Short mmCIF file of C-alpha atoms in Angstrom, two decimals:
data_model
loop_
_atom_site.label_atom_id
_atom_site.label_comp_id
_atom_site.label_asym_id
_atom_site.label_seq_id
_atom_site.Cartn_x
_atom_site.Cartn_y
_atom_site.Cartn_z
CA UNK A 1 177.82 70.90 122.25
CA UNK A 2 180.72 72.97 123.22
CA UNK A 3 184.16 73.87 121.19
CA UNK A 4 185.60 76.95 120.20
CA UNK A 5 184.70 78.45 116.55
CA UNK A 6 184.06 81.73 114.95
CA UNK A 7 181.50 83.77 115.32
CA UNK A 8 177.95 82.33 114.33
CA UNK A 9 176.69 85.24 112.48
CA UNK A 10 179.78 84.87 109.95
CA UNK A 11 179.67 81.57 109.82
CA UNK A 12 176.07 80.09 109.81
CA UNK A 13 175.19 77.08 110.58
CA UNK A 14 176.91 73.97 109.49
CA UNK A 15 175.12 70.48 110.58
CA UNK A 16 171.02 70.02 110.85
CA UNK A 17 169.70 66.76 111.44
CA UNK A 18 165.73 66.56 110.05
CA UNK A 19 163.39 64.19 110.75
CA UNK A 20 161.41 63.61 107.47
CA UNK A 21 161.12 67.57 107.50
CA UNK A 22 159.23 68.07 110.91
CA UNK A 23 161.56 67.47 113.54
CA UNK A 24 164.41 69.53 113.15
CA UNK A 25 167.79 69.09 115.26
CA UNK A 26 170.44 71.25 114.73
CA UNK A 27 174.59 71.31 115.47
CA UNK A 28 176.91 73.82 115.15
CA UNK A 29 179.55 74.92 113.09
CA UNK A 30 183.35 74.04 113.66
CA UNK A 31 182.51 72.47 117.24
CA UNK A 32 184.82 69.30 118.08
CA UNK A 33 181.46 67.51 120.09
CA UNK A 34 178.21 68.97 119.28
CA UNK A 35 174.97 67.22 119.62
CA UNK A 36 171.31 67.37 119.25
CA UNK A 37 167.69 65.61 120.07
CA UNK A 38 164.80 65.30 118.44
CA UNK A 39 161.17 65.15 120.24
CA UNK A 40 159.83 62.13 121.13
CA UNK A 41 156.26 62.59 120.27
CA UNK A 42 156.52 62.52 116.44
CA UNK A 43 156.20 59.62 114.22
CA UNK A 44 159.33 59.13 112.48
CA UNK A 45 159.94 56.68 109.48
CA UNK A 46 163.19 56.05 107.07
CA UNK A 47 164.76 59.44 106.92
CA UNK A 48 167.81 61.76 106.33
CA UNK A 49 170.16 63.88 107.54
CA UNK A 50 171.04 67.28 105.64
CA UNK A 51 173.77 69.15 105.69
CA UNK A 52 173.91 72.78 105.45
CA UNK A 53 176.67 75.88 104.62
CA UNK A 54 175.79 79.36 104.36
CA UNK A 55 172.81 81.61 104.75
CA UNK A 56 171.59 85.23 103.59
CA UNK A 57 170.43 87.62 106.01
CA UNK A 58 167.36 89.73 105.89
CA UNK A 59 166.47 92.60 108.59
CA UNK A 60 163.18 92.75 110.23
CA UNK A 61 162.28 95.29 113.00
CA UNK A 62 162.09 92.56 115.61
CA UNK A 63 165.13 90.49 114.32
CA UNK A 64 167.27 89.63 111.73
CA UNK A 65 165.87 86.49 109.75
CA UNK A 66 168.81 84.08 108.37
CA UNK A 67 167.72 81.98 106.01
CA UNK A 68 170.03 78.31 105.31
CA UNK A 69 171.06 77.13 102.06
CA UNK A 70 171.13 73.29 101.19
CA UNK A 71 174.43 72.32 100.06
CA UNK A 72 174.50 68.47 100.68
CA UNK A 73 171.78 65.30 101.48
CA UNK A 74 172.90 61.74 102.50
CA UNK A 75 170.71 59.08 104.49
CA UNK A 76 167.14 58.94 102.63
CA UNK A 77 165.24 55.86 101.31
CA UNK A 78 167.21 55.15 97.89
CA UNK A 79 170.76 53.97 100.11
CA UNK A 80 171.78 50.59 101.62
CA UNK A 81 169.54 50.14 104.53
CA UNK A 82 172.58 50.12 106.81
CA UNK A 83 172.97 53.64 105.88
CA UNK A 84 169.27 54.72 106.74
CA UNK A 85 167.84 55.94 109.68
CA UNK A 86 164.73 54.50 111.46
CA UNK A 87 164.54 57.39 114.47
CA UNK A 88 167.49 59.68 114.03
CA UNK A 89 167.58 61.36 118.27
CA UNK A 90 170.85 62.55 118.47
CA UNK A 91 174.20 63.63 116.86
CA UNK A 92 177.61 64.75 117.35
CA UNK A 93 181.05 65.31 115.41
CA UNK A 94 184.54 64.60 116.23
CA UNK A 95 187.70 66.49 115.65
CA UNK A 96 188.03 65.13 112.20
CA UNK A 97 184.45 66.08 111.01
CA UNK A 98 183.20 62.72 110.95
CA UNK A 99 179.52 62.78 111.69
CA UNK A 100 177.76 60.23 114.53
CA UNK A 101 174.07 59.81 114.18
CA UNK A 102 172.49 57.86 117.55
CA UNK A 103 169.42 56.34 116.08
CA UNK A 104 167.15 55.06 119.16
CA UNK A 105 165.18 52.38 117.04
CA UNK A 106 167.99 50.76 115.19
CA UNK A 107 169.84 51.22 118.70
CA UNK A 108 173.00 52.06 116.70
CA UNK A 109 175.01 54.53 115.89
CA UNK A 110 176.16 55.84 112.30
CA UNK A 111 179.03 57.09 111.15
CA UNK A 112 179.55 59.36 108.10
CA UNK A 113 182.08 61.48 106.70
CA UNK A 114 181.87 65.42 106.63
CA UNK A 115 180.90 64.85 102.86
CA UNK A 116 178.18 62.25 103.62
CA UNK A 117 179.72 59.06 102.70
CA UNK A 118 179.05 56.05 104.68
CA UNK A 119 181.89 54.76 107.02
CA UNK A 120 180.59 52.37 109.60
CA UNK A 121 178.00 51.38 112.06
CA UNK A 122 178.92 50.56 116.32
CA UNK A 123 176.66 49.34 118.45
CA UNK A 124 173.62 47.09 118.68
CA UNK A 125 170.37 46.52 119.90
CA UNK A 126 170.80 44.58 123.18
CA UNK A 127 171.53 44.42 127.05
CA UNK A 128 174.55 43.75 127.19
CA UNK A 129 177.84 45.37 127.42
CA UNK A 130 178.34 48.16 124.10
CA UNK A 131 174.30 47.17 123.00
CA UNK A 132 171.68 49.56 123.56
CA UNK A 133 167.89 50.12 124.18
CA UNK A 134 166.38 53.15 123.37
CA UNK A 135 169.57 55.46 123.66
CA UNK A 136 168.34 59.07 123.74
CA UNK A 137 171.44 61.14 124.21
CA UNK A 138 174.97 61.10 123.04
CA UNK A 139 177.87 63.47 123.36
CA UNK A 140 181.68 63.77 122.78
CA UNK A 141 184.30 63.68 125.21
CA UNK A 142 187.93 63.32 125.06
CA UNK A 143 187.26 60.69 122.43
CA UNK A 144 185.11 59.05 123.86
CA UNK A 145 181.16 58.30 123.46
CA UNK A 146 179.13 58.66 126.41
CA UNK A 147 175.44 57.08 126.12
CA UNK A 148 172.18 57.96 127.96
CA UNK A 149 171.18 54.13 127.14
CA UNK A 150 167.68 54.77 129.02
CA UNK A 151 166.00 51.47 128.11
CA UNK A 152 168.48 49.73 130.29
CA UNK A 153 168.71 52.61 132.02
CA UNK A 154 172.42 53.14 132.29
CA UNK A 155 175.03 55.48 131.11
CA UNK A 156 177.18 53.78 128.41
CA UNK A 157 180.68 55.16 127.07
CA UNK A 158 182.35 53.65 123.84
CA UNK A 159 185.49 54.86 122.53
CA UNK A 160 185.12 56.12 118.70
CA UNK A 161 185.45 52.99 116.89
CA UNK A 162 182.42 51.58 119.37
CA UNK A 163 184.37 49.51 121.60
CA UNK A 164 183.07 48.86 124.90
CA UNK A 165 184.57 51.05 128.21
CA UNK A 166 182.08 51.43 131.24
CA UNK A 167 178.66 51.63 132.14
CA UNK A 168 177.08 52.96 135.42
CA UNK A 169 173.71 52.65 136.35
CA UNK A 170 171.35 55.49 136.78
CA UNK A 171 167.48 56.32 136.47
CA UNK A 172 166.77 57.77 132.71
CA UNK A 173 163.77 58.04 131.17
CA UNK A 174 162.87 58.42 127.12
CA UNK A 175 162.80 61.87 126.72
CA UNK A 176 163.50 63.85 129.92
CA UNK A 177 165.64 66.71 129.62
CA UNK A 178 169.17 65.90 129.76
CA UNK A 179 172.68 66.61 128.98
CA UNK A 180 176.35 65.93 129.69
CA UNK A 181 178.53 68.54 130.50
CA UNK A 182 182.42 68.55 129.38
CA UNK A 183 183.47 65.95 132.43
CA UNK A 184 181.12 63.87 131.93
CA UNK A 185 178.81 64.49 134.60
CA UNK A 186 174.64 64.31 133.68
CA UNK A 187 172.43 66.47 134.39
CA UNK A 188 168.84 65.26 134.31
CA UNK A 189 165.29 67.10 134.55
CA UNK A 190 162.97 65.75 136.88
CA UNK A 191 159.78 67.14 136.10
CA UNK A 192 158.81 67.36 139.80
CA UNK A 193 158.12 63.53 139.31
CA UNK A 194 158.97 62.25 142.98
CA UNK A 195 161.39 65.15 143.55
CA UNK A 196 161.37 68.63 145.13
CA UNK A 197 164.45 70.04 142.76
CA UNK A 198 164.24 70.41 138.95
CA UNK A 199 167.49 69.11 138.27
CA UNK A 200 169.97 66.40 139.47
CA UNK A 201 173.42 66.34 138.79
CA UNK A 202 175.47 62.85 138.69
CA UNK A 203 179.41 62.27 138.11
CA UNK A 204 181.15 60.32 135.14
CA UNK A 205 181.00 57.24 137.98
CA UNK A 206 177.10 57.11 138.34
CA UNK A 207 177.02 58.94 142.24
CA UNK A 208 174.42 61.85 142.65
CA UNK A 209 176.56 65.12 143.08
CA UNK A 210 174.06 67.78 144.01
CA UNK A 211 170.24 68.95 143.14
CA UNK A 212 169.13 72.40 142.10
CA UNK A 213 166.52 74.66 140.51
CA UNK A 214 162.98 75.52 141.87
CA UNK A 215 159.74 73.98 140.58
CA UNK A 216 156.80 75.72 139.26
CA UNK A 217 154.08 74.04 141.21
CA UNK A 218 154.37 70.65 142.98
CA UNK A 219 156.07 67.42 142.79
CA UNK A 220 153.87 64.70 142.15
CA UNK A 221 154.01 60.90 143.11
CA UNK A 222 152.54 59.53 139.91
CA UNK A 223 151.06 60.44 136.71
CA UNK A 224 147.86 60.92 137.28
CA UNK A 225 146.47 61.03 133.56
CA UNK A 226 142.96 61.40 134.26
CA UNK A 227 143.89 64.50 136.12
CA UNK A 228 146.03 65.86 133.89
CA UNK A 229 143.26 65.64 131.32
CA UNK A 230 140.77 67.57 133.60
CA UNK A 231 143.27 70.87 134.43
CA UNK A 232 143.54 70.82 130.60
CA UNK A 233 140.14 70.97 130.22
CA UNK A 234 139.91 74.11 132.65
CA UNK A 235 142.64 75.59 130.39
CA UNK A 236 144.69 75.27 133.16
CA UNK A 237 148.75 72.84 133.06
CA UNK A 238 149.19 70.51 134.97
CA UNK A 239 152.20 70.66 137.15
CA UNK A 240 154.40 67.50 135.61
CA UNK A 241 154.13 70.17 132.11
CA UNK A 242 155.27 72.89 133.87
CA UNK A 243 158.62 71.65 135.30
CA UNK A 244 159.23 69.64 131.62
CA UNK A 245 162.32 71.44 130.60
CA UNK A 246 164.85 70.72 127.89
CA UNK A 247 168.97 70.89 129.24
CA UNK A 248 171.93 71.58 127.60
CA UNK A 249 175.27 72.91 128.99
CA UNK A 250 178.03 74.68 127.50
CA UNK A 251 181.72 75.24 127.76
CA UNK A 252 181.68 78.19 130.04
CA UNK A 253 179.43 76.36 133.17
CA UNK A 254 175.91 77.63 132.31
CA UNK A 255 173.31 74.96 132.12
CA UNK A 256 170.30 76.27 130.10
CA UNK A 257 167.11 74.65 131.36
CA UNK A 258 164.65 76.15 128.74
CA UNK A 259 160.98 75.19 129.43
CA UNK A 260 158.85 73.32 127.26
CA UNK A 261 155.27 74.16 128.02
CA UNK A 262 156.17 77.99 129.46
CA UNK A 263 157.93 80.64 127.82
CA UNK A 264 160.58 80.76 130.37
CA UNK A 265 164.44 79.70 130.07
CA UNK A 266 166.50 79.62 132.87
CA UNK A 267 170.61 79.79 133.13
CA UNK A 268 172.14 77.58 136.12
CA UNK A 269 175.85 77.31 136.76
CA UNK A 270 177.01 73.81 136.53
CA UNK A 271 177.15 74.73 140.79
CA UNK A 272 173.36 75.21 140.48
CA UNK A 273 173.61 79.09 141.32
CA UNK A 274 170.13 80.70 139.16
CA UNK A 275 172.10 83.30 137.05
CA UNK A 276 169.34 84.22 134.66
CA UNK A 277 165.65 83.74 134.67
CA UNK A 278 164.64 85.10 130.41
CA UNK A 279 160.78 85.09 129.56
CA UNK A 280 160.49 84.26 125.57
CA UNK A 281 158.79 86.48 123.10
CA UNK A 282 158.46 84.30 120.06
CA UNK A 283 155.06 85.13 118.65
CA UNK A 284 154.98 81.11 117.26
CA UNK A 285 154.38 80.24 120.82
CA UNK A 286 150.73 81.65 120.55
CA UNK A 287 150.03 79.48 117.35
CA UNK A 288 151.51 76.11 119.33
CA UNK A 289 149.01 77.12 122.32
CA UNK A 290 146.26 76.81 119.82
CA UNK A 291 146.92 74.07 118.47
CA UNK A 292 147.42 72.39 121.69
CA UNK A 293 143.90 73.08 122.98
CA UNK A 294 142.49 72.64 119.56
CA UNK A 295 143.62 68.64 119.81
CA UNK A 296 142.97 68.18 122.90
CA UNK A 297 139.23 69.42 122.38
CA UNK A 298 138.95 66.57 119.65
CA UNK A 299 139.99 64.07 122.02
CA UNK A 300 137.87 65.52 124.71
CA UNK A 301 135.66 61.84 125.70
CA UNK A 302 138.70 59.69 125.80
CA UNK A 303 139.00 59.76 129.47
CA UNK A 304 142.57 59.73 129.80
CA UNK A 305 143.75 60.98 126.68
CA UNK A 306 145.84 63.72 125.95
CA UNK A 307 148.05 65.57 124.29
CA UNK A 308 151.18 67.34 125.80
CA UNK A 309 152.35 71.08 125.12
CA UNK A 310 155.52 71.25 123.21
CA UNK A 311 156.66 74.58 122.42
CA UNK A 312 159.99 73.80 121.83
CA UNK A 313 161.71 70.46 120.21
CA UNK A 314 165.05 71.35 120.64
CA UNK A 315 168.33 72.98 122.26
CA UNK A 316 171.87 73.46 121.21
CA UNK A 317 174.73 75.95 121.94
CA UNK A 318 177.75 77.01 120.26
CA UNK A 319 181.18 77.70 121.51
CA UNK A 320 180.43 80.79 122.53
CA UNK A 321 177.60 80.19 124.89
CA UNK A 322 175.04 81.08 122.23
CA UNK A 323 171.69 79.55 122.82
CA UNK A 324 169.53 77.81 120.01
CA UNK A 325 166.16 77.61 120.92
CA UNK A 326 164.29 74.85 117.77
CA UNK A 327 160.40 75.82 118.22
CA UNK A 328 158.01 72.96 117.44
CA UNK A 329 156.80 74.23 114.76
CA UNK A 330 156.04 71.49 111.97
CA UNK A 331 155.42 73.66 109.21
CA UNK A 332 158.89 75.13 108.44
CA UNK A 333 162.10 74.76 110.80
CA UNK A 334 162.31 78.20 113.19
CA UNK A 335 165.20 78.96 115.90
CA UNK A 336 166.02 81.80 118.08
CA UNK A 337 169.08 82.22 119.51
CA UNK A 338 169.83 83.91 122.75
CA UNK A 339 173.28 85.03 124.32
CA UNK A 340 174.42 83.01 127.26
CA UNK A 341 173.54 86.10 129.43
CA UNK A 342 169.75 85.45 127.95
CA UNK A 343 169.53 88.16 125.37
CA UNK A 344 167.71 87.79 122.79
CA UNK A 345 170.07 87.57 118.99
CA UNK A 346 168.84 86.26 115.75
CA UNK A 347 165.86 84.20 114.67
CA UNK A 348 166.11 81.84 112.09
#
């Protein structure tokens, strides 16, 4: 998610990967590895990838709005079905523009041109050496592909035309935070599940480098579900939502740990120094909230039932250390973007 480029208010936005118009996962414009993930939590069928060029600006007191203009569609239902998608989690582009698309059910990834046409597909479903399970993550380096493969829970790296170069073991799980920096190196969220520190940092070789970042609350042993179900009822989070954060680093040593279920983002060097702690003002929040608690009330005699607090689906930065915050927010596609020093920019 890092590479130099103009600035982003010239230049708009460039790639947006949607997921049958709910999940919306953005990259960046004239960035030689940019990526982006998708939640989890939503059902996803056959869907498409949309690319984007230009926007027109409108001024509000609180922010200036930007509003994207469709210039080009590829993926969808009416193509070959080895150019669809089945759950579209990730994506990236190389120095030549060619688009990667990590799809964690087909446990593949596609390759298109900058204009949408179909070049090939690497990878497979498997255990072995190159195949994947569940891959959630994917990111660019120095020509090369580097995999969070987290349903064989190992770090895989491909060279561009797929073919097989390492893997190290490590312990992923679907959908924690988590990100690669420019070496290599992963850093993964905990979410205070059997750990004191929020984040853990490992090298391009699998070894643990160093832990950092504060929790809001406890760690906890196990999920307890049947607990988490009763502080929900009291209107109360449970500790495991609290310390759910979203990474993404950039080409300047921040790390960005924005928090899903609190409307706090914190900035980390990649040393684990806390350089900014920002609280977010985005009014949607208040609507998410709602319709958190209003779910969870119709679900209320399932015993261990429930459903988590997402405000935000997605991260992404720019070359300049800009922030891209995607809000879940199924109705229409909203972003804010925040300077690397945490002030707040644009809204989208």
């Amino acid at each position: 998610m890092v590479g130099e480029r103009p600035s982003i208010i010239r230049k708009g936005i460039k790639v947006i990967s949607m997921i049958f118009g709910f999940i919306s996962t953005l990259c960046l414009i004239n960035s030689p590895s940019i990526n982006a993930r998708s939640n989890p939590g939503w059902p996803v069928i056959k869907e498409f990838v949309q690319k984007l060029d230009g926007f027109s600006s409108m001024s509000f007191p609180e922010a200036n709005v930007l509003h994207l203009r469709l210039q080009a569609r590829f993926g969808g239902l009416n193509v070959p079905e080895e150019q669809m998608f089945d759950w579209p989690v990730d994506i990236a582009l190389d120095q030549e523009g060619r688009i990667y698309v990590l799809d964690a059910r087909d446990c593949n990834i596609k390759i298109f041109k900058s204009n949408g046409n179909f070049i090939r597909t690497i990878a497979q479903g498997g255990s072995g050496p190159g195949e994947l399970n569940r891959p959630w993550i994917m990111r660019l380096i120095k020509d090369k592909i580097y995999i969070a493969d987290t349903g064989n829970r190992r770090i895989q790296v491909l060279d561009l035309d797929g073919k097989y170069l390492k893997s190290y073991r490590l312990p992923l799980e679907f959908g924690f935070g988590m990100d690669f920096d420019s070496s290599g190196n992963l850093y993964l969220n905990s979410q205070g599940f059997r750990d004191d520190r929020l984040i853990s940092v490992y090298d391009n070789r699998g070894r643990s480098v160093r832990k950092f970042g504060d929790l809001e609350g406890k760690s906890f042993q196990y999920y307890d579900f049947a607990l988490i179900k009763r502080k929900i009822r009291k209107g109360s989070l449970p500790d495991s939502f609290k310390n759910d954060v979203l990474l993404v680093t950039d080409s300047r040593d921040h790390v960005f740990a924005v928090h899903r279920a609190l409307r706090k983002i914190r900035i980390y060097s990649t040393s684990g120094k806390l350089l900014e702690t920002v609280e977010v003002r985005a009014e949607e929040y208040q609507k998410v909230y709602r319709e958190f608690l209003r779910k969870n009330k119709e679900i209320e005699n399932r015993p261990a039932a429930f459903y988590p607090l997402y405000y935000v689906n997605d991260l992404a930065v720019d070359g300049e250390g800009n922030l891209f915050i995607l809000l879940n927010e199924p109705s229409q596609m909203i972003i804010y973007v925040y300077s690397d020093q945490g002030e707040f920019k644009e809204k989208f």
